[in-house]
């Protein structure tokens, strides 16, 4: 099955599109919350266009004994001392909405801080049956692109970045690279 | 004065070089600590090559009233619940070593957790007089490249990524882009 290959420049343009849609939707975030580690790079690019600080949260699907687990576990969360999310508008960012379980978990945990609003932004939403659900408190869900349920090769995972760029170009020529 | 323009692919290759030097130096980190928000992208790329989890810390140079401050302030730090850094080997990552004050501050704060060792990695070290100093406990300091004291344009700060790539290509043709 064909994979998606996105270059950093593709990702940058998708993040810019998302930022424009966030702004035009009337949502002005106070803070960007990046879900690590996949959300770090899109969040950092969104920061350029939205000008807001980033808080990072880390989620893992293994337990304290390094055994795989079904449920997410907090590796890092918002600091006790900085739990100033009450009344704030949060833009929660991840790279891909796959099964949706991570997003649901993070939204639910953030809602406990009683923010004014949470919006969700992902670079890519996979068209598939989701195991998680975005809680109804979330009024804005922005996916840069909706893609098919295929493997996604992100540039930051490339061991050979030149090979990755070449694969993205070949894939784009074949109509698959940009995921449109 | 000429600026440096680095593309994402330049950054990716520099991070790969750093990872190779970390490994060949005999240092095997348990955890990568990214200084936000500049360290997020290099840390995420380093994770691909080193395979270690990332903790994020946030530092700001403004106080709680949004007034500029000389001294760094913690916006986000390592979670209380996750202060498992005692006895661990930490790779502290930022994008640029400019005045060195942020790095000194973060190393000193991390040392309080009594890690086994801290190594520091930056994409770029600016050749200039430093206001901060790397504490002597740090035995490994790895700069991807040493550059002159000029303005650095990172790709993630580009409002126009295509213009940035073109500027990097022009700068590289003139011998300045890669900072060598």
Tab-separated table of C-alpha atoms in Angstrom:
chain	number	residue	atom	x	y	z
A	1	UNK	CA	0.000	0.000	0.000
A	2	UNK	CA	1.262	3.411	-0.910
A	3	UNK	CA	2.578	5.598	1.873
A	4	UNK	CA	2.309	9.330	2.268
A	5	UNK	CA	5.558	11.262	2.232
A	6	UNK	CA	5.460	14.855	3.427
A	7	UNK	CA	8.427	17.197	3.292
A	8	UNK	CA	9.124	19.766	5.976
A	9	UNK	CA	8.005	22.454	3.550
A	10	UNK	CA	4.685	20.600	3.026
A	11	UNK	CA	4.254	20.508	6.806
A	12	UNK	CA	5.140	24.179	7.131
A	13	UNK	CA	2.554	25.164	4.510
A	14	UNK	CA	-0.086	22.954	6.122
A	15	UNK	CA	0.603	24.562	9.505
A	16	UNK	CA	0.280	28.009	7.920
A	17	UNK	CA	-3.078	26.987	6.438
A	18	UNK	CA	-4.216	25.767	9.849
A	19	UNK	CA	-3.161	29.047	11.470
A	20	UNK	CA	-5.153	30.992	8.883
A	21	UNK	CA	-8.207	28.852	9.560
A	22	UNK	CA	-7.801	29.256	13.324
A	23	UNK	CA	-7.697	33.032	12.912
A	24	UNK	CA	-10.552	33.213	10.414
A	25	UNK	CA	-12.705	31.026	12.676
A	26	UNK	CA	-12.498	33.785	15.268
A	27	UNK	CA	-10.535	31.684	17.749
A	28	UNK	CA	-7.662	33.497	19.396
A	29	UNK	CA	-5.694	31.060	21.543
A	30	UNK	CA	-3.864	32.159	24.682
A	31	UNK	CA	-1.628	29.126	24.623
A	32	UNK	CA	-0.657	26.284	22.308
A	33	UNK	CA	-0.487	22.862	23.954
A	34	UNK	CA	1.717	20.476	21.971
A	35	UNK	CA	1.257	16.745	22.360
A	36	UNK	CA	4.757	15.273	22.320
A	37	UNK	CA	6.591	14.231	20.521
A	38	UNK	CA	4.599	14.325	17.246
A	39	UNK	CA	3.010	17.681	18.006
A	40	UNK	CA	6.276	19.493	18.769
A	41	UNK	CA	7.157	20.460	15.212
A	42	UNK	CA	3.666	21.511	14.034
A	43	UNK	CA	3.191	23.434	17.298
A	44	UNK	CA	6.478	25.274	16.842
A	45	UNK	CA	5.517	26.279	13.313
A	46	UNK	CA	2.025	27.345	14.431
A	47	UNK	CA	3.699	29.547	17.021
A	48	UNK	CA	5.332	31.516	14.201
A	49	UNK	CA	1.943	32.350	12.711
A	50	UNK	CA	-0.085	32.682	15.932
A	51	UNK	CA	2.576	34.210	18.192
A	52	UNK	CA	1.523	32.299	21.294
A	53	UNK	CA	3.584	30.371	23.847
A	54	UNK	CA	3.742	26.578	23.792
A	55	UNK	CA	3.200	24.198	26.672
A	56	UNK	CA	4.276	20.632	25.979
A	57	UNK	CA	2.640	17.472	27.225
A	58	UNK	CA	4.022	13.996	26.795
A	59	UNK	CA	1.906	10.896	26.354
A	60	UNK	CA	3.157	7.335	26.139
A	61	UNK	CA	1.529	4.025	25.392
A	62	UNK	CA	3.781	2.014	27.632
A	63	UNK	CA	3.655	1.635	31.379
A	64	UNK	CA	6.310	2.288	34.004
A	65	UNK	CA	7.789	-1.162	33.297
A	66	UNK	CA	8.101	-0.363	29.570
A	67	UNK	CA	5.265	-2.769	28.777
A	68	UNK	CA	2.885	-1.698	25.994
A	69	UNK	CA	-0.426	-0.403	27.320
A	70	UNK	CA	-3.792	0.261	25.718
A	71	UNK	CA	-4.348	3.454	27.640
A	72	UNK	CA	-2.260	6.590	27.383
A	73	UNK	CA	-0.045	7.539	30.292
A	74	UNK	CA	1.257	10.987	31.127
A	75	UNK	CA	5.000	11.229	30.695
A	76	UNK	CA	4.928	14.981	31.151
A	77	UNK	CA	2.013	17.240	31.868
A	78	UNK	CA	1.324	20.881	32.566
A	79	UNK	CA	3.213	21.987	35.644
A	80	UNK	CA	1.394	22.280	38.942
A	81	UNK	CA	2.798	25.752	39.322
A	82	UNK	CA	1.623	26.714	35.870
A	83	UNK	CA	-1.883	25.317	35.975
A	84	UNK	CA	-3.134	28.650	34.828
A	85	UNK	CA	-5.312	27.181	32.175
A	86	UNK	CA	-8.541	28.134	33.912
A	87	UNK	CA	-10.375	30.609	31.716
A	88	UNK	CA	-7.786	30.312	28.935
A	89	UNK	CA	-8.319	29.469	25.284
A	90	UNK	CA	-6.221	26.430	24.387
A	91	UNK	CA	-5.159	25.262	20.958
A	92	UNK	CA	-4.273	21.570	21.315
A	93	UNK	CA	-1.907	20.378	18.582
A	94	UNK	CA	-0.828	16.982	17.311
A	95	UNK	CA	0.550	15.754	14.010
A	96	UNK	CA	-2.043	13.145	13.107
A	97	UNK	CA	-5.514	12.135	14.189
A	98	UNK	CA	-5.327	8.375	13.804
A	99	UNK	CA	-7.471	6.414	16.282
A	100	UNK	CA	-8.353	9.674	18.097
A	101	UNK	CA	-7.674	8.125	21.525
A	102	UNK	CA	-4.746	10.425	22.338
A	103	UNK	CA	-6.718	13.532	21.394
A	104	UNK	CA	-9.729	12.441	23.445
A	105	UNK	CA	-7.513	11.714	26.447
A	106	UNK	CA	-5.699	15.056	26.246
A	107	UNK	CA	-8.891	17.074	25.748
A	108	UNK	CA	-10.523	15.385	28.749
A	109	UNK	CA	-7.483	15.990	30.935
A	110	UNK	CA	-7.226	19.632	29.865
A	111	UNK	CA	-10.949	20.187	30.484
A	112	UNK	CA	-10.279	19.453	34.160
A	113	UNK	CA	-8.432	22.782	34.318
A	114	UNK	CA	-11.647	24.563	33.269
A	115	UNK	CA	-10.322	26.423	30.250
A	116	UNK	CA	-12.561	28.932	28.474
A	117	UNK	CA	-12.315	26.860	25.327
A	118	UNK	CA	-10.307	24.140	23.672
A	119	UNK	CA	-9.773	23.945	19.931
A	120	UNK	CA	-8.012	20.996	18.317
A	121	UNK	CA	-5.648	21.225	15.355
A	122	UNK	CA	-3.898	18.363	13.571
A	123	UNK	CA	-1.860	18.335	10.401
A	124	UNK	CA	-3.613	15.231	9.122
A	125	UNK	CA	-6.838	13.453	9.930
A	126	UNK	CA	-7.028	9.867	8.730
A	127	UNK	CA	-10.335	8.880	7.183
A	128	UNK	CA	-11.158	5.800	9.266
A	129	UNK	CA	-13.299	4.523	12.074
A	130	UNK	CA	-12.138	6.225	15.267
A	131	UNK	CA	-11.852	4.547	18.640
A	132	UNK	CA	-11.864	7.853	20.509
A	133	UNK	CA	-14.225	10.808	20.232
A	134	UNK	CA	-13.624	14.520	20.499
A	135	UNK	CA	-15.649	15.682	23.523
A	136	UNK	CA	-18.585	17.970	22.661
A	137	UNK	CA	-16.970	20.863	24.572
A	138	UNK	CA	-14.629	21.195	21.584
A	139	UNK	CA	-16.341	23.472	19.074
A	140	UNK	CA	-13.441	23.831	16.682
A	141	UNK	CA	-11.600	20.904	15.148
A	142	UNK	CA	-9.219	21.829	12.342
A	143	UNK	CA	-7.421	19.238	10.237
A	144	UNK	CA	-4.860	20.615	7.784
A	145	UNK	CA	-5.703	17.777	5.440
A	146	UNK	CA	-7.914	14.723	5.499
A	147	UNK	CA	-6.023	11.729	4.208
A	148	UNK	CA	-6.660	8.049	3.599
A	149	UNK	CA	-5.788	5.446	6.215
A	150	UNK	CA	-2.254	4.829	5.025
A	151	UNK	CA	1.140	4.971	6.668
A	152	UNK	CA	2.441	8.541	6.931
A	153	UNK	CA	6.169	9.234	6.638
A	154	UNK	CA	6.922	12.501	8.386
A	155	UNK	CA	10.165	14.251	7.550
A	156	UNK	CA	11.380	14.312	11.152
A	157	UNK	CA	11.335	10.503	11.206
A	158	UNK	CA	13.592	10.232	8.166
A	159	UNK	CA	16.944	8.561	8.694
A	160	UNK	CA	17.875	9.767	5.209
A	161	UNK	CA	16.323	13.180	4.613
A	162	UNK	CA	17.482	13.385	0.985
A	163	UNK	CA	15.891	10.011	0.235
A	164	UNK	CA	12.735	11.213	1.978
A	165	UNK	CA	12.570	14.370	-0.134
A	166	UNK	CA	13.066	12.271	-3.287
A	167	UNK	CA	10.317	9.853	-2.209
A	168	UNK	CA	7.982	12.787	-1.531
A	169	UNK	CA	8.699	14.241	-4.978
A	170	UNK	CA	8.080	10.870	-6.655
A	171	UNK	CA	4.921	10.369	-4.628
A	172	UNK	CA	3.734	13.887	-5.439
A	173	UNK	CA	4.288	13.273	-9.169
A	174	UNK	CA	2.092	10.201	-8.756
A	175	UNK	CA	-0.579	12.351	-7.124
A	176	UNK	CA	-0.232	10.863	-3.660
A	177	UNK	CA	2.316	12.989	-1.895
A	178	UNK	CA	0.233	15.927	-0.873
A	179	UNK	CA	-2.632	13.785	0.287
A	180	UNK	CA	-5.232	15.688	-1.669
B	1	UNK	CA	25.273	42.298	7.752
B	2	UNK	CA	24.596	39.008	6.071
B	3	UNK	CA	22.222	36.620	7.796
B	4	UNK	CA	22.357	32.862	7.968
B	5	UNK	CA	19.480	31.004	6.336
B	6	UNK	CA	19.104	27.329	7.160
B	7	UNK	CA	16.555	25.066	5.530
B	8	UNK	CA	14.785	22.304	7.427
B	9	UNK	CA	16.921	19.798	5.541
B	10	UNK	CA	20.093	21.633	6.696
B	11	UNK	CA	18.797	21.416	10.260
B	12	UNK	CA	17.918	17.741	9.863
B	13	UNK	CA	21.420	16.918	8.606
B	14	UNK	CA	23.031	18.939	11.391
B	15	UNK	CA	20.937	17.087	13.968
B	16	UNK	CA	21.991	13.763	12.433
B	17	UNK	CA	25.642	14.849	12.677
B	18	UNK	CA	25.115	15.767	16.326
B	19	UNK	CA	23.506	12.398	17.030
B	20	UNK	CA	26.469	10.613	15.460
B	21	UNK	CA	28.872	12.641	17.588
B	22	UNK	CA	26.838	11.942	20.727
B	23	UNK	CA	27.005	8.214	20.019
B	24	UNK	CA	30.689	8.190	19.055
B	25	UNK	CA	31.554	10.155	22.203
B	26	UNK	CA	30.271	7.197	24.202
B	27	UNK	CA	27.371	9.125	25.700
B	28	UNK	CA	24.087	7.235	25.759
B	29	UNK	CA	21.339	9.547	26.992
B	30	UNK	CA	18.330	8.227	28.897
B	31	UNK	CA	16.294	11.300	28.092
B	32	UNK	CA	16.406	14.333	25.819
B	33	UNK	CA	15.455	17.616	27.484
B	34	UNK	CA	14.320	20.191	24.925
B	35	UNK	CA	14.493	23.868	25.766
B	36	UNK	CA	11.361	25.410	24.278
B	37	UNK	CA	10.487	26.611	21.940
B	38	UNK	CA	13.722	26.753	19.926
B	39	UNK	CA	14.869	23.322	21.031
B	40	UNK	CA	11.649	21.510	20.112
B	41	UNK	CA	12.453	20.844	16.474
B	42	UNK	CA	16.125	19.835	16.888
B	43	UNK	CA	15.137	17.647	19.862
B	44	UNK	CA	12.419	15.913	17.844
B	45	UNK	CA	14.875	15.167	15.045
B	46	UNK	CA	17.521	13.951	17.512
B	47	UNK	CA	14.904	11.577	18.908
B	48	UNK	CA	14.736	9.873	15.505
B	49	UNK	CA	18.448	9.093	15.631
B	50	UNK	CA	18.852	8.475	19.375
B	51	UNK	CA	15.495	6.830	20.081
B	52	UNK	CA	15.007	8.458	23.480
B	53	UNK	CA	11.987	10.224	24.991
B	54	UNK	CA	11.801	14.007	25.164
B	55	UNK	CA	10.975	16.146	28.160
B	56	UNK	CA	10.257	19.769	27.357
B	57	UNK	CA	11.103	22.791	29.446
B	58	UNK	CA	10.014	26.315	28.718
B	59	UNK	CA	12.033	29.410	29.533
B	60	UNK	CA	10.951	32.999	29.071
B	61	UNK	CA	12.687	36.328	29.393
B	62	UNK	CA	9.638	38.215	30.581
B	63	UNK	CA	8.076	38.264	34.016
B	64	UNK	CA	4.538	37.476	35.133
B	65	UNK	CA	3.465	40.992	34.133
B	66	UNK	CA	4.862	40.521	30.616
B	67	UNK	CA	7.717	42.926	31.351
B	68	UNK	CA	11.090	42.015	29.821
B	69	UNK	CA	13.502	40.539	32.359
B	70	UNK	CA	17.232	39.967	32.339
B	71	UNK	CA	16.936	36.610	34.042
B	72	UNK	CA	15.234	33.539	32.638
B	73	UNK	CA	11.978	32.402	34.181
B	74	UNK	CA	10.503	28.917	34.076
B	75	UNK	CA	7.339	28.782	32.014
B	76	UNK	CA	7.280	25.013	32.144
B	77	UNK	CA	9.612	22.645	33.895
B	78	UNK	CA	9.995	18.949	34.539
B	79	UNK	CA	6.947	17.614	36.347
B	80	UNK	CA	7.096	16.970	40.058
B	81	UNK	CA	5.766	13.488	39.448
B	82	UNK	CA	8.390	12.836	36.823
B	83	UNK	CA	11.421	14.155	38.627
B	84	UNK	CA	13.115	10.898	37.906
B	85	UNK	CA	16.217	12.543	36.631
B	86	UNK	CA	18.355	11.403	39.541
B	87	UNK	CA	21.004	9.075	38.196
B	88	UNK	CA	19.933	9.642	34.588
B	89	UNK	CA	22.003	10.763	31.623
B	90	UNK	CA	20.476	13.899	30.137
B	91	UNK	CA	21.015	15.366	26.693
B	92	UNK	CA	19.992	19.023	26.911
B	93	UNK	CA	19.074	20.474	23.518
B	94	UNK	CA	18.601	23.986	22.182
B	95	UNK	CA	18.804	25.489	18.727
B	96	UNK	CA	21.495	28.119	19.272
B	97	UNK	CA	24.107	28.978	21.858
B	98	UNK	CA	24.045	32.756	21.736
B	99	UNK	CA	24.834	34.477	25.037
B	100	UNK	CA	24.874	31.061	26.802
B	101	UNK	CA	22.713	32.351	29.675
B	102	UNK	CA	19.767	30.045	28.924
B	103	UNK	CA	22.000	26.992	28.710
B	104	UNK	CA	23.772	27.853	31.964
B	105	UNK	CA	20.452	28.387	33.703
B	106	UNK	CA	18.978	25.110	32.465
B	107	UNK	CA	22.095	23.075	33.278
B	108	UNK	CA	22.196	24.501	36.814
B	109	UNK	CA	18.521	23.771	37.369
B	110	UNK	CA	18.819	20.240	36.007
B	111	UNK	CA	21.891	19.561	38.176
B	112	UNK	CA	19.650	20.003	41.201
B	113	UNK	CA	17.974	16.729	40.270
B	114	UNK	CA	21.352	14.965	40.606
B	115	UNK	CA	21.544	13.364	37.173
B	116	UNK	CA	24.376	10.950	36.395
B	117	UNK	CA	25.527	13.271	33.648
B	118	UNK	CA	24.402	16.162	31.485
B	119	UNK	CA	25.590	16.669	27.930
B	120	UNK	CA	24.666	19.768	25.946
B	121	UNK	CA	23.862	19.824	22.233
B	122	UNK	CA	23.038	22.844	20.098
B	123	UNK	CA	22.621	23.156	16.351
B	124	UNK	CA	24.709	26.320	16.244
B	125	UNK	CA	27.210	27.964	18.547
B	126	UNK	CA	27.848	31.630	17.846
B	127	UNK	CA	31.483	32.684	18.009
B	128	UNK	CA	31.231	35.582	20.470
B	129	UNK	CA	31.892	36.570	24.025
B	130	UNK	CA	29.460	34.660	26.243
B	131	UNK	CA	27.671	36.077	29.248
B	132	UNK	CA	26.921	32.630	30.658
B	133	UNK	CA	29.206	29.664	31.221
B	134	UNK	CA	28.614	25.948	30.894
B	135	UNK	CA	29.102	24.509	34.401
B	136	UNK	CA	32.164	22.242	34.749
B	137	UNK	CA	29.928	19.247	35.515
B	138	UNK	CA	29.152	19.185	31.789
B	139	UNK	CA	31.846	17.081	30.138
B	140	UNK	CA	30.308	16.952	26.670
B	141	UNK	CA	29.289	20.040	24.712
B	142	UNK	CA	28.410	19.390	21.087
B	143	UNK	CA	27.688	22.173	18.612
B	144	UNK	CA	26.512	21.038	15.175
B	145	UNK	CA	28.271	24.042	13.686
B	146	UNK	CA	30.166	27.028	14.969
B	147	UNK	CA	28.993	30.174	13.214
B	148	UNK	CA	29.769	33.870	13.235
B	149	UNK	CA	27.776	36.267	15.389
B	150	UNK	CA	25.119	37.061	12.803
B	151	UNK	CA	21.363	36.840	12.752
B	152	UNK	CA	20.140	33.292	12.122
B	153	UNK	CA	16.944	32.694	10.157
B	154	UNK	CA	15.548	29.307	11.131
B	155	UNK	CA	13.047	27.687	8.796
B	156	UNK	CA	10.362	27.378	11.473
B	157	UNK	CA	10.311	31.167	11.834
B	158	UNK	CA	9.633	31.720	8.127
B	159	UNK	CA	6.363	33.404	7.231
B	160	UNK	CA	7.103	32.498	3.610
B	161	UNK	CA	8.819	29.113	3.508
B	162	UNK	CA	9.408	29.219	-0.248
B	163	UNK	CA	11.103	32.603	0.060
B	164	UNK	CA	13.166	31.219	2.925
B	165	UNK	CA	14.313	28.228	0.862
B	166	UNK	CA	15.239	30.582	-1.998
B	167	UNK	CA	17.173	32.852	0.378
B	168	UNK	CA	19.022	29.829	1.785
B	169	UNK	CA	19.940	28.667	-1.722
B	170	UNK	CA	21.184	32.153	-2.683
B	171	UNK	CA	23.094	32.421	0.584
B	172	UNK	CA	24.586	28.964	0.102
B	173	UNK	CA	25.740	29.886	-3.424
B	174	UNK	CA	27.466	32.892	-1.833
B	175	UNK	CA	29.156	30.563	0.650
B	176	UNK	CA	27.269	31.819	3.674
B	177	UNK	CA	24.269	29.560	3.987
B	178	UNK	CA	25.755	26.525	5.564
B	179	UNK	CA	27.806	28.492	8.019
B	180	UNK	CA	30.995	26.668	7.255
